[in-house]
Short mmCIF file of C-alpha atoms in Angstrom, two decimals:
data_model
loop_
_atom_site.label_atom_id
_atom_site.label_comp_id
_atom_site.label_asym_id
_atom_site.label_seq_id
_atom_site.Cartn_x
_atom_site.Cartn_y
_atom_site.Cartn_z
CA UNK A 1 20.08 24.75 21.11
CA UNK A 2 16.94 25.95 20.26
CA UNK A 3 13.55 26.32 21.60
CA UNK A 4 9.93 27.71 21.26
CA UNK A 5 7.06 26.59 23.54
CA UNK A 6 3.53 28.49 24.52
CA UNK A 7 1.28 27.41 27.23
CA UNK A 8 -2.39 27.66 27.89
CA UNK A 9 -3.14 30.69 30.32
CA UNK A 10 0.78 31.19 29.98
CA UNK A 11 0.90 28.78 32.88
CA UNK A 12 3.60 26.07 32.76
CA UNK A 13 1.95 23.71 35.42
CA UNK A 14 0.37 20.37 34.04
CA UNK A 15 -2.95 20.45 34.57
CA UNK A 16 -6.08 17.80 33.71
CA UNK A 17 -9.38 19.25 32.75
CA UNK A 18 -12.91 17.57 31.95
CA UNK A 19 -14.95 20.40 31.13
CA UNK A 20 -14.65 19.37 27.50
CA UNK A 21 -14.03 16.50 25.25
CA UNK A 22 -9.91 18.02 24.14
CA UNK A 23 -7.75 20.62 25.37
CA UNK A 24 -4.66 21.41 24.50
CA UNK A 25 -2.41 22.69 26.95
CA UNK A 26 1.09 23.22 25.78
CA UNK A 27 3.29 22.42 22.60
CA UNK A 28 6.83 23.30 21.84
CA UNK A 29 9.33 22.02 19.94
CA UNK A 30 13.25 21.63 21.19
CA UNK A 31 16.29 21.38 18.16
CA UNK A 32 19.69 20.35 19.90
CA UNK A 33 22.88 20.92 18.17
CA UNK A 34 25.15 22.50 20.46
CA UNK A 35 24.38 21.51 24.12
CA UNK A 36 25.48 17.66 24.45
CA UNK A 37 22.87 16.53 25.95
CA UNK A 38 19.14 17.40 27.16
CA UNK A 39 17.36 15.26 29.91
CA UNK A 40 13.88 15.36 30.90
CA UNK A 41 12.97 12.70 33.77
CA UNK A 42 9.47 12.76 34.96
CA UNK A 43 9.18 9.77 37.93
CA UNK A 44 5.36 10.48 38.60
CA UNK A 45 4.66 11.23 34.65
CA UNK A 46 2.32 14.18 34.16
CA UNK A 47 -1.46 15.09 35.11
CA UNK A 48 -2.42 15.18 30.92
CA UNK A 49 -1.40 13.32 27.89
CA UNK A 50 1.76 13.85 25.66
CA UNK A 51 2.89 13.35 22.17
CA UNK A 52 6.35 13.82 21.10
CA UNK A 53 7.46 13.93 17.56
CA UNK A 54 10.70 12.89 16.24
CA UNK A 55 11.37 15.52 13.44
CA UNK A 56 14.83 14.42 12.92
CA UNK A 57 18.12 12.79 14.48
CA UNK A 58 16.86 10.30 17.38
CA UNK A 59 15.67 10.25 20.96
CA UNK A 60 16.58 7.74 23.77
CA UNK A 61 13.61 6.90 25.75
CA UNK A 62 13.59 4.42 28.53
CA UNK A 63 9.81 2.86 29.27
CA UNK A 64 8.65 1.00 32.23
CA UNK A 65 11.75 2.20 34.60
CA UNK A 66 13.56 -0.22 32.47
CA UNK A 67 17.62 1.17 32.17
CA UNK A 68 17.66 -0.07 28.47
CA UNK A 69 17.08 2.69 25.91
CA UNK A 70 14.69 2.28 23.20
CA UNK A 71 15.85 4.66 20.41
CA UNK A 72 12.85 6.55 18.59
CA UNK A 73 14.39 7.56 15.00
CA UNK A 74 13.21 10.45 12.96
CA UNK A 75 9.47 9.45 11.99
CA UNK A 76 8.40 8.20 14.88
CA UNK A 77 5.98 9.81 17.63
CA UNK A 78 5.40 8.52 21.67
CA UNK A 79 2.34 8.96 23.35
CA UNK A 80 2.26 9.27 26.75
CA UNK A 81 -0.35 8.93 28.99
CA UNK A 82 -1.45 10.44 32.27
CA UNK A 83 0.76 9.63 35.28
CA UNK A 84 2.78 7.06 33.20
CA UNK A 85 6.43 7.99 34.29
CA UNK A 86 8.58 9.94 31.81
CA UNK A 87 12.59 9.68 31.06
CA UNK A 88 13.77 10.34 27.80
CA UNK A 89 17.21 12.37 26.60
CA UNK A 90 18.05 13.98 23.16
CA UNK A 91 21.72 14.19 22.61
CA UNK A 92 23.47 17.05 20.36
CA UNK A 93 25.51 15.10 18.58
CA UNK A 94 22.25 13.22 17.36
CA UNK A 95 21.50 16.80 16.31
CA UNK A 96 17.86 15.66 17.18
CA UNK A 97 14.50 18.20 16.28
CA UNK A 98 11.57 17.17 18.22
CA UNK A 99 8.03 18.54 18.82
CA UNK A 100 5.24 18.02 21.63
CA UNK A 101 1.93 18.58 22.22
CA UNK A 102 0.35 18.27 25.70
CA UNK A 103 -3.37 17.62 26.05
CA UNK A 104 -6.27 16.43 28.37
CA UNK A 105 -9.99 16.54 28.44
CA UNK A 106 -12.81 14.00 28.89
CA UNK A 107 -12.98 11.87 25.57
CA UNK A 108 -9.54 11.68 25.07
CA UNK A 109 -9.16 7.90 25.02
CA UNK A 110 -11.84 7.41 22.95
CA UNK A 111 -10.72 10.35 20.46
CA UNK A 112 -7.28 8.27 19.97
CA UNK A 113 -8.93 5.29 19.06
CA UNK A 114 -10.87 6.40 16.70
CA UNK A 115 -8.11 7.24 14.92
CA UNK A 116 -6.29 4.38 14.96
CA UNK A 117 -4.25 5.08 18.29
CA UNK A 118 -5.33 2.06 20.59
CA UNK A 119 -4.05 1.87 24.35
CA UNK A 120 -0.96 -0.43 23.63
CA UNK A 121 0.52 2.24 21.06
CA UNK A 122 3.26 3.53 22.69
CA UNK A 123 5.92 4.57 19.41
CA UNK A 124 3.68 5.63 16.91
CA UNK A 125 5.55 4.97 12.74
CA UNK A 126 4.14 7.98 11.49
CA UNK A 127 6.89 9.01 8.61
CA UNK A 128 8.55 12.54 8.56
CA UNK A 129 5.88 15.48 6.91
CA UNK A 130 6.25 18.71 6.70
CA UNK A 131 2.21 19.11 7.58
CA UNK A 132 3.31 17.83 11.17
CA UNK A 133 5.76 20.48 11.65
CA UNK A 134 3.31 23.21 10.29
CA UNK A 135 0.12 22.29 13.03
CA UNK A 136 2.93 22.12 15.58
CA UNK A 137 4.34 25.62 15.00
CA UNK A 138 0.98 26.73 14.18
CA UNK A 139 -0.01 25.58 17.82
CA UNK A 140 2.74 27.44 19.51
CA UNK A 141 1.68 30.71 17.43
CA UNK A 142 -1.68 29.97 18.66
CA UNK A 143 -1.15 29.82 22.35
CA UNK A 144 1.80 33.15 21.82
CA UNK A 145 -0.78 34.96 20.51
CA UNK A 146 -3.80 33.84 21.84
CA UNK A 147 -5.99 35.26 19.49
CA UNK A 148 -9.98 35.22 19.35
CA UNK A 149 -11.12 31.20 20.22
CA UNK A 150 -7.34 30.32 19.86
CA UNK A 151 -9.03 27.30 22.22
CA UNK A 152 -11.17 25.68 20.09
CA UNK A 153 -8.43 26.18 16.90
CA UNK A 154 -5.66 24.53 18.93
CA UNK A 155 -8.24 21.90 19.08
CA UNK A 156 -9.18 21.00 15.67
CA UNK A 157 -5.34 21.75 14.93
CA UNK A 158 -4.46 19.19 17.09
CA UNK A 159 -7.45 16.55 15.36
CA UNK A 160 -5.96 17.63 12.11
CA UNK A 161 -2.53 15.94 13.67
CA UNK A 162 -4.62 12.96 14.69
CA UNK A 163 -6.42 12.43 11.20
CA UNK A 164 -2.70 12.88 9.51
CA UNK A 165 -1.21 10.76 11.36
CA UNK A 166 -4.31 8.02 11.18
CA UNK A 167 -4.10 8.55 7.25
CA UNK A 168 -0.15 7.51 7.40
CA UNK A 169 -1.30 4.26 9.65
CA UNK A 170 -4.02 3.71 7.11
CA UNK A 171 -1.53 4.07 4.26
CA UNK A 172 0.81 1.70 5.73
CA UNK A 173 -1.54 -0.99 6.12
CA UNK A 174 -2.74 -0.86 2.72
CA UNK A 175 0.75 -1.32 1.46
CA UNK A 176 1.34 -4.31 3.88
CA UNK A 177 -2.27 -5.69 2.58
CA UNK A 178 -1.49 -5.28 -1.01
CA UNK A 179 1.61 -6.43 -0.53
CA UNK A 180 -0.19 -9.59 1.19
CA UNK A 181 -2.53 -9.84 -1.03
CA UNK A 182 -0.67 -9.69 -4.27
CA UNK A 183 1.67 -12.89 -2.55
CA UNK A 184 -2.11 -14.80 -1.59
CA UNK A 185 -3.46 -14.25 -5.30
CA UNK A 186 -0.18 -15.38 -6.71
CA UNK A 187 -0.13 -18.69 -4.89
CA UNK A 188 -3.49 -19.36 -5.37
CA UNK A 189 -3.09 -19.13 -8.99
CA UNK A 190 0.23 -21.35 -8.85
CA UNK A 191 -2.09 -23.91 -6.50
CA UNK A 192 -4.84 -24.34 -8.83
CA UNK A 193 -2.70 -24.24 -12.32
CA UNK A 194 -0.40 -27.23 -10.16
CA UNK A 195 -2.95 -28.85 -7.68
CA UNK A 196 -2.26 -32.06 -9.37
CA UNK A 197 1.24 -32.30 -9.69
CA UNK A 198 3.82 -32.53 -6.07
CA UNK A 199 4.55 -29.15 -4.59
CA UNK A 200 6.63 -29.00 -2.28
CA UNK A 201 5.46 -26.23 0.11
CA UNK A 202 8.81 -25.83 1.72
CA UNK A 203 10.59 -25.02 -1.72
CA UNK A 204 7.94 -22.66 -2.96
CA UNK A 205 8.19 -20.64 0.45
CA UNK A 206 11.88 -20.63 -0.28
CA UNK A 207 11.72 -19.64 -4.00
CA UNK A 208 9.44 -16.56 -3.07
CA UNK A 209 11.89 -15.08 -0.49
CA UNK A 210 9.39 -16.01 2.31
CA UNK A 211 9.86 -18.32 5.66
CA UNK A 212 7.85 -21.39 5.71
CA UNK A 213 6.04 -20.28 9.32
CA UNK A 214 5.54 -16.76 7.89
CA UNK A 215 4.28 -18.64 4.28
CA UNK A 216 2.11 -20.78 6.29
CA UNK A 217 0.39 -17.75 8.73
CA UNK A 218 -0.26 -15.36 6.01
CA UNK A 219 -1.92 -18.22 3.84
CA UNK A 220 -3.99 -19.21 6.53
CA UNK A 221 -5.02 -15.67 7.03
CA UNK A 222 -6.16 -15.09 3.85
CA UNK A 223 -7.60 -18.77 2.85
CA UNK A 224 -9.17 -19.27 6.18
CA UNK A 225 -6.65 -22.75 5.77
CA UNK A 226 -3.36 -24.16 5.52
CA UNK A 227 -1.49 -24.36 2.29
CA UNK A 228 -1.17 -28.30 2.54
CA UNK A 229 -5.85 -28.64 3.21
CA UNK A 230 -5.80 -25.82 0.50
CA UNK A 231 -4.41 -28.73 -2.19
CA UNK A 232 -6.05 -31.22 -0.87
CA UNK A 233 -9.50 -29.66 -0.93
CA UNK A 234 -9.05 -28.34 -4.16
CA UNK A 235 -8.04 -32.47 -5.47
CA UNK A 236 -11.16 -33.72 -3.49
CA UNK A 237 -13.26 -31.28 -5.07
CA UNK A 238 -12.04 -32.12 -8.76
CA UNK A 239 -12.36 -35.54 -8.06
CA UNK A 240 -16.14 -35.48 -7.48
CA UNK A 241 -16.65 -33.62 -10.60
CA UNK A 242 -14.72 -36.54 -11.86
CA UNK A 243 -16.63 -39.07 -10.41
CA UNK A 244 -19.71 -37.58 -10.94
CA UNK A 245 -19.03 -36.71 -14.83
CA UNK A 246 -17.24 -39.16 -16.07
CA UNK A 247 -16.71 -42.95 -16.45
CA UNK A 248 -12.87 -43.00 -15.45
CA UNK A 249 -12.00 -45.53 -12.56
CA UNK A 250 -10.94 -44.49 -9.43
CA UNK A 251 -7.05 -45.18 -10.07
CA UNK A 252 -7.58 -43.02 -13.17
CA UNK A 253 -9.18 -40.25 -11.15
CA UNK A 254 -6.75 -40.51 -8.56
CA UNK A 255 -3.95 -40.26 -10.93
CA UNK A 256 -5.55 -37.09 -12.70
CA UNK A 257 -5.91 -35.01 -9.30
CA UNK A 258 -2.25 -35.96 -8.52
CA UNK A 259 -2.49 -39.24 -6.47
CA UNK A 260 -0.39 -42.39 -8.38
CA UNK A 261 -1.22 -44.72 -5.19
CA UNK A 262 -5.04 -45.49 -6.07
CA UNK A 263 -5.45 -46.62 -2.48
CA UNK A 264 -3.64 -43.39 -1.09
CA UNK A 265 -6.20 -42.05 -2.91
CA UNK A 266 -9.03 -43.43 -1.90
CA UNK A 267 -8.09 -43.33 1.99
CA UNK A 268 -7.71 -39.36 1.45
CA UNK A 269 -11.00 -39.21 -0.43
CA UNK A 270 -12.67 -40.72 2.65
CA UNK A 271 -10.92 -38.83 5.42
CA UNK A 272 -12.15 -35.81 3.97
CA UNK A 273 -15.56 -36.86 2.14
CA UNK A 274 -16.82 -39.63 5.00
CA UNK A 275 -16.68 -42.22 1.82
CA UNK A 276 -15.15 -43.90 -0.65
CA UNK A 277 -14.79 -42.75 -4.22
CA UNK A 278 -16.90 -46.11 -5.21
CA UNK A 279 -19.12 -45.13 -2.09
CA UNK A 280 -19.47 -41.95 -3.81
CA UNK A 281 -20.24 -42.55 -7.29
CA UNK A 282 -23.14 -45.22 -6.52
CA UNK A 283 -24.44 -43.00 -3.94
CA UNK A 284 -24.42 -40.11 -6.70
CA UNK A 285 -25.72 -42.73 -9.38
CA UNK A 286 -28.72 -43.63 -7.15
CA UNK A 287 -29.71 -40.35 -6.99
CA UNK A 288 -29.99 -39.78 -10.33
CA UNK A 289 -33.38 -39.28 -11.76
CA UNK A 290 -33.85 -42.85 -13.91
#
C-alpha cells in the first residue's frame, strides 16, 4: 500500500473556515495493492468538503446509510459535502489509486456551480487525465513544503481542478448534443423530403436504433413538438400554399400533402386551421385586391 498526504498547518483535524472564499485543507492520494482491504467510515461526515478521485481500479461507496454499494470506476470523482456521513472501502485486489482533496471556505457552493457542479452531483464522470493526477501531487508538494503563499497556490491549483473537470462536463455534453442534433437534422430532412407519403413513426424509430419514447422525447426537445404534429403541420402548411396558389380541388390538394380520404382531409385541415379548405380559399379569395 501506498500513501502520501500533507495537511494545512500540518494539522490532521477537519476544520471549516470563512475567512475567505476557498481553502484547501488537506489532499492525499492512497494506491492499494497489497493490504486487502482499506475502510474509511465517517458516521457524522466531516466539518469541510471532499473530493475523491478514482485514478484507477474501483471504490465501493455506500450513500445515504444505505448497505448497498455503489461502485465508482476509474474516471469518476465524489463530492462530499459538509457533515454528510462518509463510508466508502477500496479493496487490494481492485488494486484501486485514488486521490482527495479537502476544502472549505465561504463561497464554496457557489464556486461549484459555477463550474458545472450543482448540489445533486454526487459521482462526478470526469474521465481519467493525467492533469488531475499532476494538481493533486502538486497539492501535496505544496502543503510538504509549504513554501512562500503555498495558500493562495493550493487555491488556484485546486480551481484549475474545477475548470478541468467543468471542461470534461462541457465536452461531454457537446458530444451528447451533436450526437442529438445530428439524429434531429436527419429526421427533419427525412420528414420534409416524405411529409406526404405514410411514415410510420414506430418503424423509423426502429430502423435508426432508437426507442419510440426516447424518439419521441428527444424530437420534442428539439422541435418544440411531437413527431406525429411535426407532419401534420408541415401538410397543413403546404396545403395553404396550395390553396392559395393554385386552382387544384380540395381532394387534389389533399391527395398531394398525403391525405387519399378528401374528407379526412378536410376534417384535419379544420382541426388545426379553425376552417375548411373551401372556407379557406374564399376567405383568401375575398381578400384579394380585385
Amino acid at each position: 500500500m501506498y500513501i502520501n498526504s500533507a495537511y494545512l498547518n500540518r494539522s490532521v483535524v477537519d476544520f471549516k473556515d470563512k475567512s475567505r472564499p476557498l481553502i484547501v485543507g488537506s489532499c492525499g492520494t492512497y494506491h492499494l495493492y497489497t493490504r486487502p482491504k482499506l475502510p474509511t467510515h465517517r458516521p457524522r461526515g466531516r466539518w469541510d468538503f471532499q473530493l475523491l478521485y478514482v485514478a484507477s481500479g474501483k471504490a465501493h461507496f455506500y450513500f445515504d446509510k444505505s448497505e448497498q454499494d455503489t461502485v465508482v470506476t476509474a474516471g469518476q470523482m465524489v463530492l462530499y459535502r459538509p457533515k454528510e456521513p462518509q463510508r466508502y472501502i477500496y479493496y487490494g485486489a481492485d488494486q484501486t489509486e485514488v486521490y482527495w482533496v479537502h476544502f472549505t471556505g465561504n463561497n464554496v457552493t457557489n464556486i461549484l456551480r459555477h463550474y458545472g457542479i450543482t448540489n445533486d452531483m454526487r459521482v462526478i464522470s470526469t474521465g481519467t487525465s493525467l492533469e488531475y493526477t499532476r494538481i493533486f501531487k502538486q497539492m501535496i508538494q505544496e502543503l510538504q513544503i509549504c513554501q512562500t503563499c503555498y495558500p493562495e497556490l493550493l487555491t488556484l491549483l485546486l480551481l484549475e481542478l474545477l475548470i478541468q473537470i467543468r471542461r470534461q462536463l462541457l465536452k461531454d455534453h457537446r458530444r451528447k448534443d451533436a450526437y442529438l442534433d445530428a439524429e434531429m437534422e436527419q429526421v427533419l430532412q427525412y420528414f420534409n423530403d416524405h411529409y406526404n407519403t405514410e411514415i410510420n413513426i414506430e418503424a423509423y424509430a426502429a430502423s435508426r436504433g432508437m426507442s419510440v419514447s426516447w424518439f419521441i422525447r428527444n424530437f420534442k426537445q428539439y422541435a418544440h413538438t411531437t413527431p406525429m404534429q411535426y407532419l401534420v403541420e408541415r401538410r397543413m402548411a403546404n396545403a395553404q400554399v396550395l390553396l392559395e396558389t393554385t386552382n387544384y380541388n380540395v381532394t387534389e390538394i389533399g391527395a398531394i400533402v398525403g391525405y387519399d380520404n378528401p374528407l379526412y382531409f378536410s376534417r384535419i385541415f379544420k382541426k388545426q386551421k379553425g376552417v375548411s379548405p373551401t372556407e379557406y380559399r374564399s376567405q383568401g379569395q375575398a381578400e384579394r385586391p380585385v
